[in-house]
Each structure stands twice: as C-alpha cells, then as structure tokens.
Amino acid sequence: MRKAEWMIGSRARNMKIADQLIEAMRHAKRVAVLTGAGVSAESGVPTFRDAQTGFWADFKPEDLATPQAFRRNPKMVWEWYAYRRQMVANVSPNPGHHALVEVERRVPEFMLITQNVDGLHQRAGSKRVVEIHGNITRVKCFDDDGVVEKWEEKGEVPPRCPRCGGMLRPDVVWFGEELPPGAFETSVQAAVECDVFLSIGTSSVVYPAAALPFEALKAGAMVVEINPDSTSLTARASYVLRGASGEVLPALVRAAWPG
Ligand code: APR
C-alpha cells in the first residue's frame, strides 16, 4: 500500500487527503478507532506525555496511577483524580469527538476503543465505545471492587465503601492492573475484522492498547495515524495525517462524505 503523510493544520486546512484513503473510508464496511489523550487535548484536557503540558511532565505515574501509590498515599491519589474529575466535568467534546460520531453514523460496523477516561466520546454521542482504561467519573471500592454510585465528597478522604468500609478509588485501570473483563478481546476482534483502523491522538507506548493497530495491519486493514507528532506506529501506518484531531477528523469526514 502506498504510504503518504499529509499535513493538515490551520495553515494547510485545505490540503488534499489521499484519494485511496477517502475511498476506503467511504466504502468501509467496518471501521475501528483507537483514541488516546490527544483527542481530548483541544477540549482542554492535558495529555500525559506531551512535554511541558502533559500530566507526566509534572507527576510520576508511579506516584499516582498504581495500586501501590494508592496504598501509600490514598488521600493524594484520590485528590488528584477528584481534580481531574472536576476538570472533565467543566469541558466539552470538541470537533474531533463530533466527527467520530459522524463516522459511526456513516459506516455499517463501528467500534471506538478509547484509552481516555473522560467520557467525552459518549458525551459527544458515540455509542459503540469500549473504555479500556475505565472512566474517571465512576468510583469503585479498593477492597471489594464493586462500583459505588454515590459518595460523599466533603467527609473522609478517600470516602468509604457503603458495603464493606473499604477505601473508594477511581474506576480506572492503573499501571499493573488488568483491563476490564472482555475489553481487550472486544478490541482485538474489532481490530482484526475492520477494513480501516484509525489510531488517533495516542503516543502508542502503553500496552496492550498500542498493539491494536499492529494487529489490524497484520490482518490486512488500512491503518491511519492521526497525530501532530510521530509515534512508534508512524513508520508502519498506511497513511499518516499530521495535525490536531479536531481539525483532521472533520476534514476527513467532509472528504469521505461531502455534503
Ligand atoms: N490531536 C491529536 N493528537 C494530539 C493532539 C491533538 N490535538 N495533541 C497531542 N496529541 C498527541 C501527542 O502527540 C501524543 O502522541 O496525543 C498523544 C498523547 O499521548 P499520551 O499523552 O501518551 O496519551 P495516551 O497515548 O492516551 O496515553 C496512554 O497512558 O498514562 C496513561 O492511562 C493513561 O490512557 C493513558 C495511557
């Protein structure tokens, strides 16, 4: 397959997208999408690994995103997630999220696999979403693992489980933890069965999510990376659309389904 890189940014908004890619999107029976933090960047949610602005530029994942960190300092971990939960509540989906809703509307089989825990895809209107890293708006018990619907923000930190008295924690997947049951199996199935796989706004360093575009490639799909920067996928992708997803995705949708 011919490899091409296209720059789509504010200075090159009208640059042509490869005809083969437009045709593939238009005629695809199955599209699978993997999203990462970059998709929410234009909504005002920081990514993890962007220099200066990413969360991991200021904090260490091992201090905030592991079960060991929570055991060591549950208050700090709870407060960091409470801060992020508040931030997410105050932002809105951006044109990239909305364009993916449009793709879902246009193709017969669609699956959106997201590493994002902010729920912005669903708030935009996406329906077929697998949240492989959980969702920050939910909490669960650290001891009995059951989801807790309501908790008191003003009392003890972290709040306690109403069932067993264990500490509550965010319902997200921390480093070293298993993905939610069935989430990866569903994702691999979507990756190996799709005609077109879009990898959007992810640095492609966190496994097993990072393996999905390679599974899709092995199975013969057209794999498209949408990202302003290079990743470990760039050299292998069938097409690379360089730019912000909030600009590239609407441009791709307009090109594939004009009017
Ligand atoms: N549009 C598209 N991509 C963007 C944009 C944008 N506007 N802005 C930044 N990016 C790209 C960056 O170039 C980078 O490649 O988004 C990517 C973000 O990468 P990470 O910060 O590593 O986020 P992600 O890949 O989602 O991280 C995976 O790591 O710590 C964790 O659990 C967390 O789910 C997360 C996982």
PDB file of C-alpha atoms and ligand atoms in Angstrom:
ATOM      1  CA  MET A   1       0.000   0.000   0.000  1.00  0.00           C
ATOM      2  CA  ARG A   2       1.306   3.470  -0.824  1.00  0.00           C
ATOM      3  CA  LYS A   3       2.471   5.408   2.165  1.00  0.00           C
ATOM      4  CA  ALA A   4       1.789   9.094   2.443  1.00  0.00           C
ATOM      5  CA  GLU A   5       1.943  11.789   5.047  1.00  0.00           C
ATOM      6  CA  TRP A   6      -0.420  14.756   4.824  1.00  0.00           C
ATOM      7  CA  MET A   7      -0.134  17.890   6.843  1.00  0.00           C
ATOM      8  CA  ILE A   8      -3.496  19.199   7.964  1.00  0.00           C
ATOM      9  CA  GLY A   9      -3.193  22.161  10.259  1.00  0.00           C
ATOM     10  CA  SER A  10      -4.534  25.650  10.474  1.00  0.00           C
ATOM     11  CA  ARG A  11      -2.068  26.722   7.771  1.00  0.00           C
ATOM     12  CA  ALA A  12      -2.899  23.795   5.497  1.00  0.00           C
ATOM     13  CA  ARG A  13      -6.562  23.176   6.204  1.00  0.00           C
ATOM     14  CA  ASN A  14      -7.453  22.588   2.594  1.00  0.00           C
ATOM     15  CA  MET A  15      -4.649  20.191   1.750  1.00  0.00           C
ATOM     16  CA  LYS A  16      -5.841  17.181  -0.178  1.00  0.00           C
ATOM     17  CA  ILE A  17      -6.249  13.854   1.626  1.00  0.00           C
ATOM     18  CA  ALA A  18      -5.154  10.809  -0.400  1.00  0.00           C
ATOM     19  CA  ASP A  19      -7.951   9.601  -2.689  1.00  0.00           C
ATOM     20  CA  GLN A  20      -7.359   5.960  -1.709  1.00  0.00           C
ATOM     21  CA  LEU A  21      -7.922   6.836   1.934  1.00  0.00           C
ATOM     22  CA  ILE A  22     -11.077   8.814   1.183  1.00  0.00           C
ATOM     23  CA  GLU A  23     -12.426   5.936  -0.915  1.00  0.00           C
ATOM     24  CA  ALA A  24     -11.531   3.400   1.777  1.00  0.00           C
ATOM     25  CA  MET A  25     -13.414   5.400   4.403  1.00  0.00           C
ATOM     26  CA  ARG A  26     -16.416   5.927   2.148  1.00  0.00           C
ATOM     27  CA  HIS A  27     -16.744   2.246   1.257  1.00  0.00           C
ATOM     28  CA  ALA A  28     -15.598   0.682   4.545  1.00  0.00           C
ATOM     29  CA  LYS A  29     -17.952  -1.904   5.994  1.00  0.00           C
ATOM     30  CA  ARG A  30     -16.084  -1.911   9.294  1.00  0.00           C
ATOM     31  CA  VAL A  31     -14.126   0.872  10.927  1.00  0.00           C
ATOM     32  CA  ALA A  32     -12.267   0.518  14.228  1.00  0.00           C
ATOM     33  CA  VAL A  33     -10.835   3.518  16.042  1.00  0.00           C
ATOM     34  CA  LEU A  34      -8.319   3.728  18.884  1.00  0.00           C
ATOM     35  CA  THR A  35      -8.185   7.072  20.677  1.00  0.00           C
ATOM     36  CA  GLY A  36      -5.807   8.489  23.251  1.00  0.00           C
ATOM     37  CA  ALA A  37      -5.418  11.656  25.274  1.00  0.00           C
ATOM     38  CA  GLY A  38      -4.616  13.781  22.186  1.00  0.00           C
ATOM     39  CA  VAL A  39      -8.263  13.598  21.098  1.00  0.00           C
ATOM     40  CA  SER A  40      -9.317  15.476  24.248  1.00  0.00           C
ATOM     41  CA  ALA A  41      -6.443  17.985  24.145  1.00  0.00           C
ATOM     42  CA  GLU A  42      -8.484  20.502  22.163  1.00  0.00           C
ATOM     43  CA  SER A  43     -11.227  20.253  24.799  1.00  0.00           C
ATOM     44  CA  GLY A  44      -8.678  21.475  27.341  1.00  0.00           C
ATOM     45  CA  VAL A  45      -7.775  18.137  28.974  1.00  0.00           C
ATOM     46  CA  PRO A  46      -3.994  17.759  29.223  1.00  0.00           C
ATOM     47  CA  THR A  47      -2.368  14.705  27.611  1.00  0.00           C
ATOM     48  CA  PHE A  48       0.009  12.532  29.629  1.00  0.00           C
ATOM     49  CA  ARG A  49       3.278  12.645  27.725  1.00  0.00           C
ATOM     50  CA  ASP A  50       3.388  15.937  25.841  1.00  0.00           C
ATOM     51  CA  ALA A  51       6.471  17.824  27.070  1.00  0.00           C
ATOM     52  CA  GLN A  52       5.551  20.702  29.415  1.00  0.00           C
ATOM     53  CA  THR A  53       1.760  20.311  29.177  1.00  0.00           C
ATOM     54  CA  GLY A  54       1.339  16.554  29.803  1.00  0.00           C
ATOM     55  CA  PHE A  55       0.391  15.245  33.274  1.00  0.00           C
ATOM     56  CA  TRP A  56       3.520  13.102  33.356  1.00  0.00           C
ATOM     57  CA  ALA A  57       5.695  16.180  32.839  1.00  0.00           C
ATOM     58  CA  ASP A  58       4.837  17.255  36.417  1.00  0.00           C
ATOM     59  CA  PHE A  59       3.914  13.995  38.139  1.00  0.00           C
ATOM     60  CA  LYS A  60       5.275  10.473  38.138  1.00  0.00           C
ATOM     61  CA  PRO A  61       2.817   7.743  37.122  1.00  0.00           C
ATOM     62  CA  GLU A  62       4.181   5.513  39.877  1.00  0.00           C
ATOM     63  CA  ASP A  63       3.130   8.124  42.486  1.00  0.00           C
ATOM     64  CA  LEU A  64      -0.437   8.493  41.196  1.00  0.00           C
ATOM     65  CA  ALA A  65      -1.511   5.701  38.897  1.00  0.00           C
ATOM     66  CA  THR A  66      -0.682   2.386  40.566  1.00  0.00           C
ATOM     67  CA  PRO A  67      -2.354   0.370  43.352  1.00  0.00           C
ATOM     68  CA  GLN A  68       0.896   0.712  45.344  1.00  0.00           C
ATOM     69  CA  ALA A  69       0.699   4.520  45.103  1.00  0.00           C
ATOM     70  CA  PHE A  70      -2.888   4.393  46.378  1.00  0.00           C
ATOM     71  CA  ARG A  71      -1.901   2.184  49.310  1.00  0.00           C
ATOM     72  CA  ARG A  72       0.993   4.538  50.142  1.00  0.00           C
ATOM     73  CA  ASN A  73      -0.931   7.781  49.865  1.00  0.00           C
ATOM     74  CA  PRO A  74      -4.655   7.260  49.236  1.00  0.00           C
ATOM     75  CA  LYS A  75      -5.518  10.886  50.017  1.00  0.00           C
ATOM     76  CA  MET A  76      -3.134  12.318  47.425  1.00  0.00           C
ATOM     77  CA  VAL A  77      -4.254   9.867  44.735  1.00  0.00           C
ATOM     78  CA  TRP A  78      -7.960  10.459  45.460  1.00  0.00           C
ATOM     79  CA  GLU A  79      -7.441  14.240  45.342  1.00  0.00           C
ATOM     80  CA  TRP A  80      -5.562  14.102  42.037  1.00  0.00           C
ATOM     81  CA  TYR A  81      -8.410  12.137  40.431  1.00  0.00           C
ATOM     82  CA  ALA A  82     -11.017  14.393  42.077  1.00  0.00           C
ATOM     83  CA  TYR A  83      -9.241  17.364  40.484  1.00  0.00           C
ATOM     84  CA  ARG A  84      -9.260  15.649  37.075  1.00  0.00           C
ATOM     85  CA  ARG A  85     -12.931  14.605  37.510  1.00  0.00           C
ATOM     86  CA  GLN A  86     -13.808  18.247  38.143  1.00  0.00           C
ATOM     87  CA  MET A  87     -11.761  19.375  35.131  1.00  0.00           C
ATOM     88  CA  VAL A  88     -13.509  16.880  32.845  1.00  0.00           C
ATOM     89  CA  ALA A  89     -16.931  17.983  34.127  1.00  0.00           C
ATOM     90  CA  ASN A  90     -16.101  21.537  33.056  1.00  0.00           C
ATOM     91  CA  VAL A  91     -15.069  20.834  29.454  1.00  0.00           C
ATOM     92  CA  SER A  92     -16.987  19.834  26.321  1.00  0.00           C
ATOM     93  CA  PRO A  93     -16.391  17.458  23.427  1.00  0.00           C
ATOM     94  CA  ASN A  94     -14.504  19.086  20.514  1.00  0.00           C
ATOM     95  CA  PRO A  95     -14.918  18.767  16.716  1.00  0.00           C
ATOM     96  CA  GLY A  96     -12.747  15.614  16.730  1.00  0.00           C
ATOM     97  CA  HIS A  97     -15.182  13.824  19.075  1.00  0.00           C
ATOM     98  CA  HIS A  98     -18.128  15.009  16.975  1.00  0.00           C
ATOM     99  CA  ALA A  99     -16.513  13.842  13.720  1.00  0.00           C
ATOM    100  CA  LEU A 100     -16.192  10.330  15.169  1.00  0.00           C
ATOM    101  CA  VAL A 101     -19.925  10.331  15.933  1.00  0.00           C
ATOM    102  CA  GLU A 102     -20.438  11.149  12.261  1.00  0.00           C
ATOM    103  CA  VAL A 103     -18.173   8.249  11.171  1.00  0.00           C
ATOM    104  CA  GLU A 104     -20.194   5.892  13.380  1.00  0.00           C
ATOM    105  CA  ARG A 105     -23.394   7.150  11.714  1.00  0.00           C
ATOM    106  CA  ARG A 106     -21.960   6.505   8.231  1.00  0.00           C
ATOM    107  CA  VAL A 107     -20.357   3.061   8.431  1.00  0.00           C
ATOM    108  CA  PRO A 108     -22.246  -0.212   8.951  1.00  0.00           C
ATOM    109  CA  GLU A 109     -19.955  -1.615  11.687  1.00  0.00           C
ATOM    110  CA  PHE A 110     -18.074   0.705  14.001  1.00  0.00           C
ATOM    111  CA  MET A 111     -16.096   0.296  17.199  1.00  0.00           C
ATOM    112  CA  LEU A 112     -14.422   3.067  19.155  1.00  0.00           C
ATOM    113  CA  ILE A 113     -11.766   1.809  21.534  1.00  0.00           C
ATOM    114  CA  THR A 114     -10.654   4.568  23.863  1.00  0.00           C
ATOM    115  CA  GLN A 115      -7.884   4.828  26.400  1.00  0.00           C
ATOM    116  CA  ASN A 116      -9.479   8.040  27.626  1.00  0.00           C
ATOM    117  CA  VAL A 117     -11.288   8.003  30.941  1.00  0.00           C
ATOM    118  CA  ASP A 118     -13.043  11.352  30.463  1.00  0.00           C
ATOM    119  CA  GLY A 119     -16.279  10.091  28.884  1.00  0.00           C
ATOM    120  CA  LEU A 120     -16.149  12.824  26.201  1.00  0.00           C
ATOM    121  CA  HIS A 121     -16.822  10.402  23.338  1.00  0.00           C
ATOM    122  CA  GLN A 122     -20.110   9.348  24.920  1.00  0.00           C
ATOM    123  CA  ARG A 123     -20.984  12.946  25.751  1.00  0.00           C
ATOM    124  CA  ALA A 124     -20.471  13.772  22.043  1.00  0.00           C
ATOM    125  CA  GLY A 125     -22.875  10.964  21.120  1.00  0.00           C
ATOM    126  CA  SER A 126     -20.647   7.971  20.285  1.00  0.00           C
ATOM    127  CA  LYS A 127     -22.481   4.722  21.058  1.00  0.00           C
ATOM    128  CA  ARG A 128     -20.177   1.797  20.329  1.00  0.00           C
ATOM    129  CA  VAL A 129     -17.418   2.672  22.804  1.00  0.00           C
ATOM    130  CA  VAL A 130     -15.097   0.358  24.730  1.00  0.00           C
ATOM    131  CA  GLU A 131     -13.341   2.150  27.572  1.00  0.00           C
ATOM    132  CA  ILE A 132     -10.274   0.005  28.009  1.00  0.00           C
ATOM    133  CA  HIS A 133      -8.850   2.163  30.817  1.00  0.00           C
ATOM    134  CA  GLY A 134     -12.125   2.729  32.683  1.00  0.00           C
ATOM    135  CA  ASN A 135     -13.906   6.010  33.407  1.00  0.00           C
ATOM    136  CA  ILE A 136     -12.895   8.707  35.866  1.00  0.00           C
ATOM    137  CA  THR A 137     -16.473   9.719  36.592  1.00  0.00           C
ATOM    138  CA  ARG A 138     -17.129   6.369  38.311  1.00  0.00           C
ATOM    139  CA  VAL A 139     -15.606   5.140  41.546  1.00  0.00           C
ATOM    140  CA  LYS A 140     -15.264   1.665  42.988  1.00  0.00           C
ATOM    141  CA  CYS A 141     -14.178   0.015  46.223  1.00  0.00           C
ATOM    142  CA  PHE A 142     -10.455  -0.749  46.516  1.00  0.00           C
ATOM    143  CA  ASP A 143     -11.311  -3.883  48.549  1.00  0.00           C
ATOM    144  CA  ASP A 144     -14.445  -5.468  47.077  1.00  0.00           C
ATOM    145  CA  ASP A 145     -14.004  -3.943  43.573  1.00  0.00           C
ATOM    146  CA  GLY A 146     -17.747  -3.102  43.297  1.00  0.00           C
ATOM    147  CA  VAL A 147     -18.796   0.161  41.636  1.00  0.00           C
ATOM    148  CA  VAL A 148     -20.243   2.736  44.042  1.00  0.00           C
ATOM    149  CA  GLU A 149     -22.810   5.121  42.589  1.00  0.00           C
ATOM    150  CA  LYS A 150     -22.895   7.843  45.245  1.00  0.00           C
ATOM    151  CA  TRP A 151     -20.241   9.065  47.619  1.00  0.00           C
ATOM    152  CA  GLU A 152     -19.681  11.973  49.970  1.00  0.00           C
ATOM    153  CA  GLU A 153     -17.021  14.418  48.676  1.00  0.00           C
ATOM    154  CA  LYS A 154     -16.885  16.516  51.838  1.00  0.00           C
ATOM    155  CA  GLY A 155     -16.164  13.913  54.510  1.00  0.00           C
ATOM    156  CA  GLU A 156     -13.299  11.448  54.898  1.00  0.00           C
ATOM    157  CA  VAL A 157     -10.721  11.342  52.046  1.00  0.00           C
ATOM    158  CA  PRO A 158     -10.921   8.960  50.342  1.00  0.00           C
ATOM    159  CA  PRO A 159     -14.564   8.226  51.130  1.00  0.00           C
ATOM    160  CA  ARG A 160     -15.512   4.753  52.370  1.00  0.00           C
ATOM    161  CA  CYS A 161     -17.412   1.968  50.637  1.00  0.00           C
ATOM    162  CA  PRO A 162     -21.005   1.784  51.967  1.00  0.00           C
ATOM    163  CA  ARG A 163     -20.872  -2.050  51.694  1.00  0.00           C
ATOM    164  CA  CYS A 164     -17.588  -3.021  53.336  1.00  0.00           C
ATOM    165  CA  GLY A 165     -15.943   0.177  54.615  1.00  0.00           C
ATOM    166  CA  GLY A 166     -13.008  -0.164  52.185  1.00  0.00           C
ATOM    167  CA  MET A 167     -11.471   2.910  50.599  1.00  0.00           C
ATOM    168  CA  LEU A 168     -13.056   4.212  47.403  1.00  0.00           C
ATOM    169  CA  ARG A 169     -10.867   4.754  44.332  1.00  0.00           C
ATOM    170  CA  PRO A 170     -11.482   5.886  40.749  1.00  0.00           C
ATOM    171  CA  ASP A 171     -12.801   3.184  38.399  1.00  0.00           C
ATOM    172  CA  VAL A 172      -9.803   3.479  36.083  1.00  0.00           C
ATOM    173  CA  VAL A 173      -7.114   0.996  35.093  1.00  0.00           C
ATOM    174  CA  TRP A 174      -3.828   1.733  36.830  1.00  0.00           C
ATOM    175  CA  PHE A 175      -0.420   0.549  35.678  1.00  0.00           C
ATOM    176  CA  GLY A 176      -0.030  -3.122  36.548  1.00  0.00           C
ATOM    177  CA  GLU A 177      -3.797  -3.767  36.608  1.00  0.00           C
ATOM    178  CA  GLU A 178      -5.944  -5.910  34.328  1.00  0.00           C
ATOM    179  CA  LEU A 179      -8.166  -4.272  31.727  1.00  0.00           C
ATOM    180  CA  PRO A 180     -11.938  -4.534  32.371  1.00  0.00           C
ATOM    181  CA  PRO A 181     -13.198  -8.074  31.597  1.00  0.00           C
ATOM    182  CA  GLY A 182     -13.693  -8.635  27.863  1.00  0.00           C
ATOM    183  CA  ALA A 183     -12.493  -5.142  26.879  1.00  0.00           C
ATOM    184  CA  PHE A 184      -9.306  -6.244  25.178  1.00  0.00           C
ATOM    185  CA  GLU A 185     -10.908  -9.261  23.474  1.00  0.00           C
ATOM    186  CA  THR A 186     -13.615  -6.994  22.001  1.00  0.00           C
ATOM    187  CA  SER A 187     -10.934  -4.527  20.893  1.00  0.00           C
ATOM    188  CA  VAL A 188      -8.756  -7.156  19.206  1.00  0.00           C
ATOM    189  CA  GLN A 189     -11.776  -8.566  17.408  1.00  0.00           C
ATOM    190  CA  ALA A 190     -12.670  -5.098  16.080  1.00  0.00           C
ATOM    191  CA  ALA A 191      -9.041  -4.522  15.037  1.00  0.00           C
ATOM    192  CA  VAL A 192      -8.655  -7.772  13.114  1.00  0.00           C
ATOM    193  CA  GLU A 193     -12.066  -7.563  11.432  1.00  0.00           C
ATOM    194  CA  CYS A 194     -12.007  -3.920  10.300  1.00  0.00           C
ATOM    195  CA  ASP A 195     -11.290  -2.530   6.831  1.00  0.00           C
ATOM    196  CA  VAL A 196      -9.923   0.754   8.184  1.00  0.00           C
ATOM    197  CA  PHE A 197      -8.294   1.319  11.585  1.00  0.00           C
ATOM    198  CA  LEU A 198      -7.770   4.876  12.829  1.00  0.00           C
ATOM    199  CA  SER A 199      -5.188   5.454  15.585  1.00  0.00           C
ATOM    200  CA  ILE A 200      -5.800   8.961  16.886  1.00  0.00           C
ATOM    201  CA  GLY A 201      -4.049  11.087  19.486  1.00  0.00           C
ATOM    202  CA  THR A 202      -2.132   8.339  21.204  1.00  0.00           C
ATOM    203  CA  SER A 203       1.622   8.100  21.753  1.00  0.00           C
ATOM    204  CA  SER A 204       1.364   4.316  21.164  1.00  0.00           C
ATOM    205  CA  VAL A 205       3.545   3.451  24.127  1.00  0.00           C
ATOM    206  CA  VAL A 206       1.090   1.900  26.583  1.00  0.00           C
ATOM    207  CA  TYR A 207       0.323  -1.773  26.046  1.00  0.00           C
ATOM    208  CA  PRO A 208      -1.790  -3.667  25.342  1.00  0.00           C
ATOM    209  CA  ALA A 209      -3.625  -0.784  23.577  1.00  0.00           C
ATOM    210  CA  ALA A 210      -0.555   0.039  21.480  1.00  0.00           C
ATOM    211  CA  ALA A 211      -0.650  -3.471  19.962  1.00  0.00           C
ATOM    212  CA  LEU A 212      -4.082  -2.936  18.362  1.00  0.00           C
ATOM    213  CA  PRO A 213      -3.042  -1.054  15.186  1.00  0.00           C
ATOM    214  CA  PHE A 214      -0.369  -3.707  14.571  1.00  0.00           C
ATOM    215  CA  GLU A 215      -2.999  -6.446  14.928  1.00  0.00           C
ATOM    216  CA  ALA A 216      -5.110  -4.569  12.380  1.00  0.00           C
ATOM    217  CA  LEU A 217      -2.140  -4.248   9.993  1.00  0.00           C
ATOM    218  CA  LYS A 218      -1.365  -7.964  10.299  1.00  0.00           C
ATOM    219  CA  ALA A 219      -4.966  -8.753   9.431  1.00  0.00           C
ATOM    220  CA  GLY A 220      -4.757  -6.588   6.286  1.00  0.00           C
ATOM    221  CA  ALA A 221      -6.562  -3.395   7.362  1.00  0.00           C
ATOM    222  CA  MET A 222      -5.644   0.076   6.164  1.00  0.00           C
ATOM    223  CA  VAL A 223      -4.165   1.730   9.263  1.00  0.00           C
ATOM    224  CA  VAL A 224      -4.275   5.513   9.516  1.00  0.00           C
ATOM    225  CA  GLU A 225      -2.484   7.523  12.175  1.00  0.00           C
ATOM    226  CA  ILE A 226      -3.784  10.980  13.097  1.00  0.00           C
ATOM    227  CA  ASN A 227      -1.346  12.848  15.306  1.00  0.00           C
ATOM    228  CA  PRO A 228       0.719  16.047  15.148  1.00  0.00           C
ATOM    229  CA  ASP A 229       3.807  14.027  16.174  1.00  0.00           C
ATOM    230  CA  SER A 230       5.491  10.757  15.232  1.00  0.00           C
ATOM    231  CA  THR A 231       4.968   7.597  17.235  1.00  0.00           C
ATOM    232  CA  SER A 232       6.176   4.008  17.027  1.00  0.00           C
ATOM    233  CA  LEU A 233       3.269   3.397  14.637  1.00  0.00           C
ATOM    234  CA  THR A 234       4.166   6.166  12.164  1.00  0.00           C
ATOM    235  CA  ALA A 235       6.660   4.163  10.106  1.00  0.00           C
ATOM    236  CA  ARG A 236       4.233   1.257   9.707  1.00  0.00           C
ATOM    237  CA  ALA A 237       0.959   3.150   9.184  1.00  0.00           C
ATOM    238  CA  SER A 238      -0.650   3.000   5.741  1.00  0.00           C
ATOM    239  CA  TYR A 239      -1.362   6.751   5.947  1.00  0.00           C
ATOM    240  CA  VAL A 240      -0.322   9.420   8.391  1.00  0.00           C
ATOM    241  CA  LEU A 241      -2.425  12.560   8.763  1.00  0.00           C
ATOM    242  CA  ARG A 242      -0.312  15.066  10.641  1.00  0.00           C
ATOM    243  CA  GLY A 243      -2.282  17.535  12.661  1.00  0.00           C
ATOM    244  CA  ALA A 244      -4.704  18.058  15.507  1.00  0.00           C
ATOM    245  CA  SER A 245      -7.588  15.591  15.543  1.00  0.00           C
ATOM    246  CA  GLY A 246     -10.096  18.436  15.977  1.00  0.00           C
ATOM    247  CA  GLU A 247      -9.071  19.646  12.517  1.00  0.00           C
ATOM    248  CA  VAL A 248      -8.059  16.439  10.751  1.00  0.00           C
ATOM    249  CA  LEU A 249     -11.126  14.345  11.622  1.00  0.00           C
ATOM    250  CA  PRO A 250     -13.736  16.862  10.419  1.00  0.00           C
ATOM    251  CA  ALA A 251     -11.651  17.286   7.221  1.00  0.00           C
ATOM    252  CA  LEU A 252     -11.579  13.518   6.705  1.00  0.00           C
ATOM    253  CA  VAL A 253     -15.343  13.215   7.266  1.00  0.00           C
ATOM    254  CA  ARG A 254     -16.017  16.104   4.857  1.00  0.00           C
ATOM    255  CA  ALA A 255     -13.793  14.463   2.233  1.00  0.00           C
ATOM    256  CA  ALA A 256     -15.323  10.995   2.604  1.00  0.00           C
ATOM    257  CA  TRP A 257     -18.969  12.112   2.782  1.00  0.00           C
ATOM    258  CA  PRO A 258     -19.225  15.538   1.126  1.00  0.00           C
ATOM    259  CA  GLY A 259     -22.426  17.327   1.989  1.00  0.00           C
TER     260      GLY A 259
HETATM  261  N1  APR B   1      -4.745  15.894  18.231  1.00  0.00           N
HETATM  262  C1  APR B   1      -4.256  14.646  18.065  1.00  0.00           C
HETATM  263  N2  APR B   1      -3.207  14.187  18.777  1.00  0.00           N
HETATM  264  C2  APR B   1      -2.650  15.019  19.679  1.00  0.00           C
HETATM  265  C3  APR B   1      -3.126  16.318  19.909  1.00  0.00           C
HETATM  266  C4  APR B   1      -4.229  16.760  19.125  1.00  0.00           C
HETATM  267  N3  APR B   1      -4.752  17.977  19.264  1.00  0.00           N
HETATM  268  N4  APR B   1      -2.367  16.882  20.882  1.00  0.00           N
HETATM  269  C5  APR B   1      -1.464  15.956  21.243  1.00  0.00           C
HETATM  270  N5  APR B   1      -1.619  14.832  20.523  1.00  0.00           N
HETATM  271  C6  APR B   1      -0.891  13.559  20.592  1.00  0.00           C
HETATM  272  C7  APR B   1       0.527  13.657  21.091  1.00  0.00           C
HETATM  273  O1  APR B   1       1.405  13.933  20.005  1.00  0.00           O
HETATM  274  C8  APR B   1       0.745  12.252  21.652  1.00  0.00           C
HETATM  275  O2  APR B   1       1.242  11.369  20.663  1.00  0.00           O
HETATM  276  O3  APR B   1      -1.563  12.749  21.529  1.00  0.00           O
HETATM  277  C9  APR B   1      -0.668  11.800  22.069  1.00  0.00           C
HETATM  278  C10 APR B   1      -0.900  11.732  23.561  1.00  0.00           C
HETATM  279  O4  APR B   1      -0.097  10.717  24.098  1.00  0.00           O
HETATM  280  P1  APR B   1      -0.127  10.361  25.658  1.00  0.00           P
HETATM  281  O5  APR B   1      -0.063  11.609  26.459  1.00  0.00           O
HETATM  282  O6  APR B   1       0.922   9.340  25.893  1.00  0.00           O
HETATM  283  O7  APR B   1      -1.590   9.748  25.848  1.00  0.00           O
HETATM  284  P2  APR B   1      -2.093   8.264  25.566  1.00  0.00           P
HETATM  285  O8  APR B   1      -1.418   7.686  24.379  1.00  0.00           O
HETATM  286  O9  APR B   1      -3.565   8.314  25.596  1.00  0.00           O
HETATM  287  O10 APR B   1      -1.571   7.512  26.861  1.00  0.00           O
HETATM  288  C11 APR B   1      -1.924   6.174  27.069  1.00  0.00           C
HETATM  289  O11 APR B   1      -1.058   6.313  29.283  1.00  0.00           O
HETATM  290  O12 APR B   1      -0.723   7.126  31.474  1.00  0.00           O
HETATM  291  C12 APR B   1      -1.551   6.624  30.574  1.00  0.00           C
HETATM  292  O13 APR B   1      -3.507   5.622  31.268  1.00  0.00           O
HETATM  293  C13 APR B   1      -3.009   6.747  30.573  1.00  0.00           C
HETATM  294  O14 APR B   1      -4.590   6.054  28.899  1.00  0.00           O
HETATM  295  C14 APR B   1      -3.342   6.705  29.111  1.00  0.00           C
HETATM  296  C15 APR B   1      -2.178   5.914  28.522  1.00  0.00           C
END
